[in-house]
Tab-separated table of C-alpha atoms in Angstrom:
chain	number	residue	atom	x	y	z
A	376	MET	CA	32.237	266.295	7.297
A	377	ASP	CA	35.851	266.927	8.148
A	378	LEU	CA	38.456	268.714	6.032
A	379	ARG	CA	41.722	266.951	5.260
A	380	ARG	CA	45.059	268.010	3.844
A	381	VAL	CA	45.856	266.557	0.442
A	382	GLY	CA	49.223	264.917	0.943
A	383	ASN	CA	51.858	267.342	2.227
A	384	SER	CA	50.196	270.348	0.591
A	385	GLY	CA	48.200	273.141	2.169
A	386	LEU	CA	45.120	272.172	0.141
A	387	ARG	CA	42.296	271.055	2.446
A	388	VAL	CA	39.376	269.150	0.977
A	389	ALA	CA	36.231	267.589	2.382
A	390	SER	CA	36.501	263.888	3.193
A	391	VAL	CA	33.767	263.276	0.606
A	392	GLY	CA	33.931	265.025	-2.773
A	393	LEU	CA	31.104	265.672	-5.222
A	394	GLY	CA	31.516	264.025	-8.624
A	395	THR	CA	29.756	265.376	-11.714
A	396	LEU	CA	30.114	262.606	-14.314
A	397	THR	CA	26.388	262.620	-15.121
A	398	TRP	CA	25.801	266.388	-15.014
A	399	GLY	CA	24.484	267.921	-18.196
A	400	ARG	CA	23.515	264.525	-19.577
A	401	ASP	CA	21.674	262.258	-17.108
A	402	THR	CA	21.424	264.948	-14.419
A	403	ASP	CA	19.814	268.211	-15.506
A	404	GLU	CA	20.760	271.657	-14.236
A	405	HIS	CA	17.936	271.785	-11.672
A	406	GLU	CA	18.945	268.432	-10.151
A	407	ALA	CA	22.607	269.460	-10.243
A	408	GLU	CA	21.811	272.627	-8.322
A	409	GLU	CA	19.916	270.626	-5.704
A	410	GLN	CA	22.861	268.237	-5.388
A	411	LEU	CA	25.386	271.035	-5.038
A	412	ARG	CA	23.372	272.851	-2.403
A	413	ALA	CA	22.837	269.635	-0.393
A	414	TYR	CA	26.559	268.891	-0.597
A	415	LEU	CA	27.646	272.347	0.512
A	416	ASP	CA	25.074	272.358	3.329
A	417	ALA	CA	26.605	269.083	4.562
A	418	GLY	CA	30.012	270.765	4.861
A	419	GLY	CA	31.515	269.702	1.543
A	420	ASN	CA	33.775	271.855	-0.625
A	421	LEU	CA	35.334	269.693	-3.394
A	422	VAL	CA	33.537	269.638	-6.768
A	423	ASP	CA	35.192	267.237	-9.196
A	424	THR	CA	34.637	267.403	-12.940
A	425	SER	CA	36.431	266.916	-16.251
A	426	ALA	CA	36.577	268.365	-19.735
A	427	THR	CA	35.330	264.968	-20.962
A	428	TYR	CA	32.214	264.703	-18.797
A	429	GLY	CA	29.337	265.092	-21.225
A	430	ASP	CA	31.810	266.557	-23.729
A	431	GLY	CA	32.127	269.633	-21.530
A	432	ARG	CA	28.477	269.936	-20.526
A	433	ALA	CA	29.215	269.106	-16.878
A	434	GLU	CA	31.584	272.071	-16.693
A	435	GLU	CA	28.982	274.275	-18.361
A	436	VAL	CA	26.404	273.321	-15.728
A	437	ILE	CA	28.851	274.096	-12.927
A	438	GLY	CA	29.673	277.418	-14.543
A	439	ALA	CA	25.989	278.341	-14.727
A	440	LEU	CA	25.504	277.475	-11.048
A	441	LEU	CA	28.543	279.505	-10.024
A	442	GLU	CA	27.201	282.464	-11.973
A	443	ARG	CA	23.724	282.546	-10.493
A	444	SER	CA	23.408	280.612	-7.238
A	445	VAL	CA	26.714	279.561	-5.652
A	446	ASP	CA	29.643	281.729	-4.590
A	447	ARG	CA	32.904	280.653	-6.261
A	448	GLU	CA	34.625	280.930	-2.867
A	449	GLU	CA	32.384	278.181	-1.476
A	450	VAL	CA	33.869	275.494	-3.680
A	451	LEU	CA	37.207	273.967	-4.587
A	452	LEU	CA	37.076	273.214	-8.295
A	453	CYS	CA	38.931	270.185	-9.601
A	454	SER	CA	38.908	269.417	-13.308
A	455	LYS	CA	40.819	267.092	-15.599
A	456	ALA	CA	42.308	267.146	-19.083
A	457	GLY	CA	44.313	264.824	-21.303
A	458	VAL	CA	41.707	262.812	-23.236
A	459	ARG	CA	40.918	263.850	-26.803
A	460	THR	CA	37.780	262.725	-28.628
A	461	ASP	CA	37.731	262.693	-32.422
A	462	ALA	CA	36.351	260.580	-35.256
A	463	ALA	CA	38.447	257.644	-34.074
A	464	GLY	CA	37.015	257.824	-30.566
A	465	ALA	CA	38.543	258.821	-27.239
A	466	ARG	CA	42.305	258.597	-26.751
A	467	PRO	CA	44.856	260.052	-24.333
A	468	ASP	CA	46.652	263.202	-25.460
A	469	THR	CA	48.861	264.744	-22.796
A	470	SER	CA	50.943	266.904	-25.126
A	471	ARG	CA	51.642	270.387	-23.801
A	472	GLY	CA	49.491	272.120	-26.403
A	473	ALA	CA	46.509	269.811	-25.969
A	474	LEU	CA	46.563	270.095	-22.170
A	475	LEU	CA	46.823	273.880	-22.056
A	476	ASP	CA	44.174	274.323	-24.741
A	477	SER	CA	41.874	272.035	-22.755
A	478	LEU	CA	42.553	273.974	-19.553
A	479	ASP	CA	41.642	277.281	-21.184
A	480	ALA	CA	38.425	275.771	-22.552
A	481	SER	CA	37.543	274.381	-19.113
A	482	LEU	CA	38.062	277.759	-17.465
A	483	ASP	CA	35.821	279.354	-20.076
A	484	ARG	CA	33.033	276.823	-19.504
A	485	LEU	CA	33.351	277.117	-15.732
A	486	GLY	CA	33.376	280.902	-15.858
A	487	THR	CA	36.401	281.252	-13.603
A	488	ASP	CA	39.987	282.398	-13.996
A	489	HIS	CA	41.503	279.481	-12.082
A	490	LEU	CA	41.047	275.929	-10.880
A	491	ASP	CA	41.944	274.875	-7.373
A	492	LEU	CA	43.215	271.510	-8.617
A	493	TRP	CA	43.988	270.410	-12.177
A	494	LEU	CA	44.667	266.774	-13.038
A	495	VAL	CA	45.955	264.909	-16.080
A	496	GLN	CA	43.251	262.308	-16.579
A	497	ALA	CA	45.214	259.390	-18.041
A	498	PRO	CA	48.753	258.487	-19.140
A	499	ASP	CA	49.706	258.887	-22.773
A	500	GLY	CA	52.389	256.538	-24.021
A	501	SER	CA	53.178	258.727	-27.024
A	502	THR	CA	54.030	261.916	-25.083
A	503	PRO	CA	57.162	262.198	-22.927
A	504	LEU	CA	56.334	262.631	-19.268
A	505	ARG	CA	58.543	265.731	-19.088
A	506	GLU	CA	56.390	267.439	-21.721
A	507	THR	CA	53.209	266.620	-19.813
A	508	LEU	CA	54.724	267.988	-16.619
A	509	SER	CA	55.778	271.174	-18.407
A	510	ALA	CA	52.074	271.887	-18.973
A	511	LEU	CA	51.321	271.398	-15.278
A	512	ARG	CA	54.177	273.715	-14.395
A	513	ALA	CA	52.980	276.371	-16.855
A	514	ALA	CA	49.441	276.193	-15.468
A	515	VAL	CA	50.662	276.802	-11.921
A	516	VAL	CA	53.069	279.589	-12.870
A	517	SER	CA	50.382	281.377	-14.889
A	518	GLY	CA	47.908	281.174	-12.012
A	519	ARG	CA	45.384	279.127	-13.969
A	520	THR	CA	45.475	276.470	-11.254
A	521	ARG	CA	46.594	276.430	-7.648
A	522	TYR	CA	47.562	272.737	-7.429
A	523	VAL	CA	48.195	269.896	-9.885
A	524	GLY	CA	48.039	266.129	-9.932
A	525	LEU	CA	47.635	262.955	-11.965
A	526	SER	CA	44.754	260.535	-12.424
A	527	ASN	CA	44.938	256.828	-13.308
A	528	PHE	CA	48.743	256.852	-13.649
A	529	PRO	CA	50.826	253.876	-12.458
A	530	ALA	CA	52.951	254.246	-9.344
A	531	TRP	CA	56.304	254.514	-11.139
A	532	GLN	CA	55.088	257.459	-13.240
A	533	LEU	CA	53.571	259.114	-10.192
A	534	ALA	CA	56.872	258.851	-8.325
A	535	ARG	CA	58.896	260.140	-11.270
A	536	ALA	CA	56.499	263.029	-11.838
A	537	ALA	CA	56.614	263.993	-8.167
A	538	THR	CA	60.415	263.960	-8.221
A	539	LEU	CA	60.671	266.080	-11.372
A	540	LEU	CA	58.095	268.641	-10.239
A	541	ASP	CA	59.573	268.890	-6.748
A	542	ALA	CA	62.919	269.815	-8.303
A	543	ASP	CA	61.215	272.802	-9.954
A	544	GLU	CA	59.248	273.667	-6.800
A	545	THR	CA	55.935	273.101	-8.581
A	546	PHE	CA	54.987	270.020	-6.517
A	547	LEU	CA	52.605	267.192	-7.298
A	548	THR	CA	49.666	267.358	-4.908
A	549	ALA	CA	47.117	264.679	-5.740
A	550	ALA	CA	46.567	261.304	-7.381
A	551	GLN	CA	42.990	260.536	-8.342
A	552	MET	CA	42.523	256.791	-8.587
A	553	GLU	CA	39.700	254.276	-8.673
A	554	TYR	CA	39.434	252.695	-5.234
A	555	SER	CA	36.699	250.626	-3.624
A	556	LEU	CA	36.041	247.281	-2.030
A	557	LEU	CA	35.778	245.977	-5.602
A	558	GLN	CA	39.011	247.605	-6.795
A	559	ARG	CA	41.907	247.674	-4.331
A	560	GLY	CA	44.753	247.476	-6.846
A	561	ILE	CA	46.278	250.804	-5.793
A	562	GLU	CA	47.280	249.251	-2.471
A	563	ARG	CA	50.053	247.263	-4.175
A	564	GLU	CA	52.297	250.157	-5.199
A	565	LEU	CA	50.389	253.395	-5.718
A	566	VAL	CA	49.447	253.994	-2.083
A	567	PRO	CA	53.021	253.484	-0.797
A	568	ALA	CA	54.412	255.629	-3.635
A	569	ALA	CA	51.960	258.440	-2.920
A	570	ASP	CA	52.788	258.328	0.769
A	571	ALA	CA	56.530	258.459	0.103
A	572	CYS	CA	56.099	261.416	-2.288
A	573	GLY	CA	53.711	263.376	-0.075
A	574	VAL	CA	50.847	263.014	-2.567
A	575	GLY	CA	47.249	262.713	-1.379
A	576	ILE	CA	44.775	260.260	-2.902
A	577	LEU	CA	41.365	261.231	-4.215
A	578	ALA	CA	39.392	258.009	-4.582
A	579	TRP	CA	36.988	257.887	-7.510
A	580	SER	CA	34.085	255.442	-7.719
A	581	PRO	CA	34.265	254.428	-4.027
A	582	LEU	CA	30.930	252.641	-4.493
A	583	GLY	CA	32.365	250.286	-7.094
A	584	ARG	CA	30.710	252.085	-10.028
A	585	GLY	CA	27.432	251.886	-8.107
A	586	VAL	CA	27.479	248.115	-7.702
A	587	LEU	CA	28.191	248.249	-3.947
A	588	SER	CA	24.885	250.040	-3.414
A	589	GLY	CA	23.262	246.620	-3.779
A	590	LYS	CA	20.954	247.738	-6.584
A	591	TYR	CA	22.307	245.028	-8.921
A	592	ARG	CA	21.961	242.107	-6.506
A	593	ARG	CA	19.169	240.445	-8.494
A	594	SER	CA	18.887	242.336	-11.774
A	595	VAL	CA	19.925	245.469	-13.656
A	596	PRO	CA	17.361	248.206	-12.902
A	597	ALA	CA	16.061	249.958	-16.010
A	598	ASP	CA	16.943	253.395	-14.622
A	599	SER	CA	20.475	252.478	-13.488
A	600	ARG	CA	23.903	253.165	-14.989
A	601	GLY	CA	24.115	249.473	-15.840
A	602	ALA	CA	21.208	249.917	-18.244
A	603	SER	CA	22.410	253.240	-19.669
A	604	PRO	CA	23.654	253.082	-23.282
A	605	HIS	CA	26.694	255.255	-22.509
A	606	LEU	CA	27.532	253.848	-19.040
A	607	ARG	CA	26.672	250.158	-19.399
A	608	GLY	CA	30.234	249.262	-20.296
A	609	PHE	CA	31.477	251.196	-17.264
A	610	VAL	CA	29.420	249.055	-14.853
A	611	GLU	CA	29.600	245.616	-16.495
A	612	PRO	CA	33.132	244.663	-15.280
A	613	TYR	CA	31.784	244.543	-11.713
A	614	LEU	CA	28.683	242.462	-12.434
A	615	THR	CA	30.545	239.241	-11.629
A	616	ALA	CA	30.216	236.371	-9.161
A	617	HIS	CA	33.096	237.762	-7.090
A	618	ALA	CA	31.499	241.192	-7.006
A	619	ARG	CA	28.212	239.661	-5.843
A	620	SER	CA	29.992	237.999	-2.935
A	621	VAL	CA	31.507	241.342	-1.912
A	622	VAL	CA	28.125	243.063	-2.201
A	623	GLU	CA	26.612	240.416	0.067
A	624	ALA	CA	29.346	240.991	2.664
A	625	VAL	CA	28.785	244.751	2.560
A	626	SER	CA	25.017	244.287	2.808
A	627	THR	CA	25.401	241.953	5.797
A	628	ALA	CA	27.628	244.496	7.558
A	629	ALA	CA	25.142	247.249	6.793
A	630	GLU	CA	22.246	245.271	8.227
A	631	GLY	CA	24.197	244.635	11.414
A	632	LEU	CA	24.950	248.343	11.806
A	633	GLY	CA	21.478	249.522	10.863
A	634	ARG	CA	22.957	251.494	7.938
A	635	SER	CA	22.822	251.225	4.149
A	636	PRO	CA	25.353	249.372	1.961
A	637	VAL	CA	26.237	252.738	0.365
A	638	GLU	CA	27.223	254.175	3.743
A	639	VAL	CA	29.366	251.162	4.655
A	640	ALA	CA	31.175	251.019	1.300
A	641	LEU	CA	31.827	254.759	1.325
A	642	ALA	CA	33.040	254.838	4.940
A	643	TRP	CA	35.492	252.018	4.200
A	644	VAL	CA	37.161	253.990	1.380
A	645	ARG	CA	36.934	257.398	3.046
A	646	ASP	CA	38.914	256.233	6.061
A	647	ALA	CA	41.438	254.045	4.250
A	648	PRO	CA	45.139	254.999	4.634
A	649	GLY	CA	46.283	257.769	2.315
A	650	VAL	CA	42.800	258.825	1.164
A	651	ALA	CA	42.151	262.561	1.397
A	652	SER	CA	38.701	262.422	-0.169
A	653	ALA	CA	36.295	259.851	-1.584
A	654	VAL	CA	34.582	261.350	-4.642
A	655	VAL	CA	30.993	260.202	-5.108
A	656	GLY	CA	28.857	260.864	-8.144
A	657	ALA	CA	25.087	260.634	-8.042
A	658	ARG	CA	22.491	260.839	-10.777
A	659	THR	CA	19.808	262.210	-8.461
A	660	PRO	CA	19.750	264.371	-5.305
A	661	ALA	CA	18.229	261.450	-3.381
A	662	GLN	CA	21.180	259.227	-4.270
A	663	LEU	CA	23.605	261.903	-3.129
A	664	ARG	CA	21.832	262.299	0.206
A	665	GLY	CA	22.189	258.553	0.692
A	666	SER	CA	25.948	258.919	0.367
A	667	LEU	CA	26.148	262.010	2.574
A	668	ALA	CA	24.409	260.050	5.327
A	669	ALA	CA	27.705	258.210	5.861
A	670	SER	CA	29.347	261.339	7.293
A	671	ASP	CA	28.875	260.180	10.895
A	672	LEU	CA	29.676	256.508	10.298
A	673	GLU	CA	32.942	255.124	11.613
A	674	LEU	CA	33.228	251.421	10.866
A	675	PRO	CA	33.960	249.240	13.911
A	676	GLY	CA	37.379	247.633	13.682
A	677	GLN	CA	35.984	244.126	13.489
A	678	ILE	CA	33.734	244.952	10.529
A	679	ARG	CA	36.549	246.729	8.697
A	680	GLN	CA	38.765	243.696	9.263
A	681	VAL	CA	36.149	241.319	7.843
A	682	LEU	CA	35.656	243.494	4.755
A	683	ASP	CA	39.437	243.712	4.353
A	684	GLU	CA	39.711	239.933	4.417
A	685	VAL	CA	36.817	239.344	2.018
A	686	THR	CA	38.296	241.720	-0.553
A	687	GLU	CA	42.012	241.275	0.169
A	688	VAL	CA	44.240	242.223	-2.715
A	689	GLU	CA	46.912	239.732	-3.757
A	690	PHE	CA	50.477	240.819	-3.125
A	691	GLY	CA	53.562	239.128	-4.459
A	692	TYR	CA	57.017	239.768	-5.810
A	693	PRO	CA	58.347	242.446	-5.741
A	694	GLU	CA	55.892	244.164	-3.386
A	695	ARG	CA	56.380	241.411	-0.820
A	696	ARG	CA	59.103	238.811	-0.537
């Protein structure tokens, strides 16, 4: 797979990234090692994780693999912070202290002295944006991360953050956002804002939370995320009549190309404007190999146009007049 610059930065990531949402919980260390080796052998370099994945267990698994079987220089590590879990449940906390404490804990679990990319996972309405950005700046200055970015932030906050960080020569590098044929909302404002600010997009859940694989066309498989107690709510929003129509369109395109729906859905996101990398997470090594098979697929223009039309996002005032 090819390497791409993330926005205007010098950071170069593989066009497909490896997500680790299920590592340490649904994916054991042996399966994780098999996934990581398959990914690296395919030319990948971006391993995406978070302090919240499995309450830190995903980072612990990565740290164990880096210690015994994978050279740290082979991978670009991206992790996220900014969500606190307590007795009341999960909530955003992007205060300076919480972010930097989380970063130090992530580095300890990963067994490394720095991240290649550190992201704030979600906006926090109770913390001033300037305070959040001060943590990003401190992380870069201290060498604990090479690049910084935001995840799941609206376009106006992304643009303001990029402006404020640019003034201090810290620079905002990446925006990690959900993006798939089932979720194209970032095209309204986020994609143009990221382009104008020189920020690259890392697309999470390019397979529509697994729904675009076609596995839910007739039922919810017992071994799927949709049947998982902790991920059922993550999948359910896309088990709708509209989603089924999109899945059918993707499946029809896949049949015509002699490829799988996973490959078609992933190729569509990977090559969309502004996307530096499409981050795929897999529960099993076999599922990951199915995604990696899309590395040589370039969608014909006519098929891309049909999929664009079937899933077209609605624009209106003020994006278009």
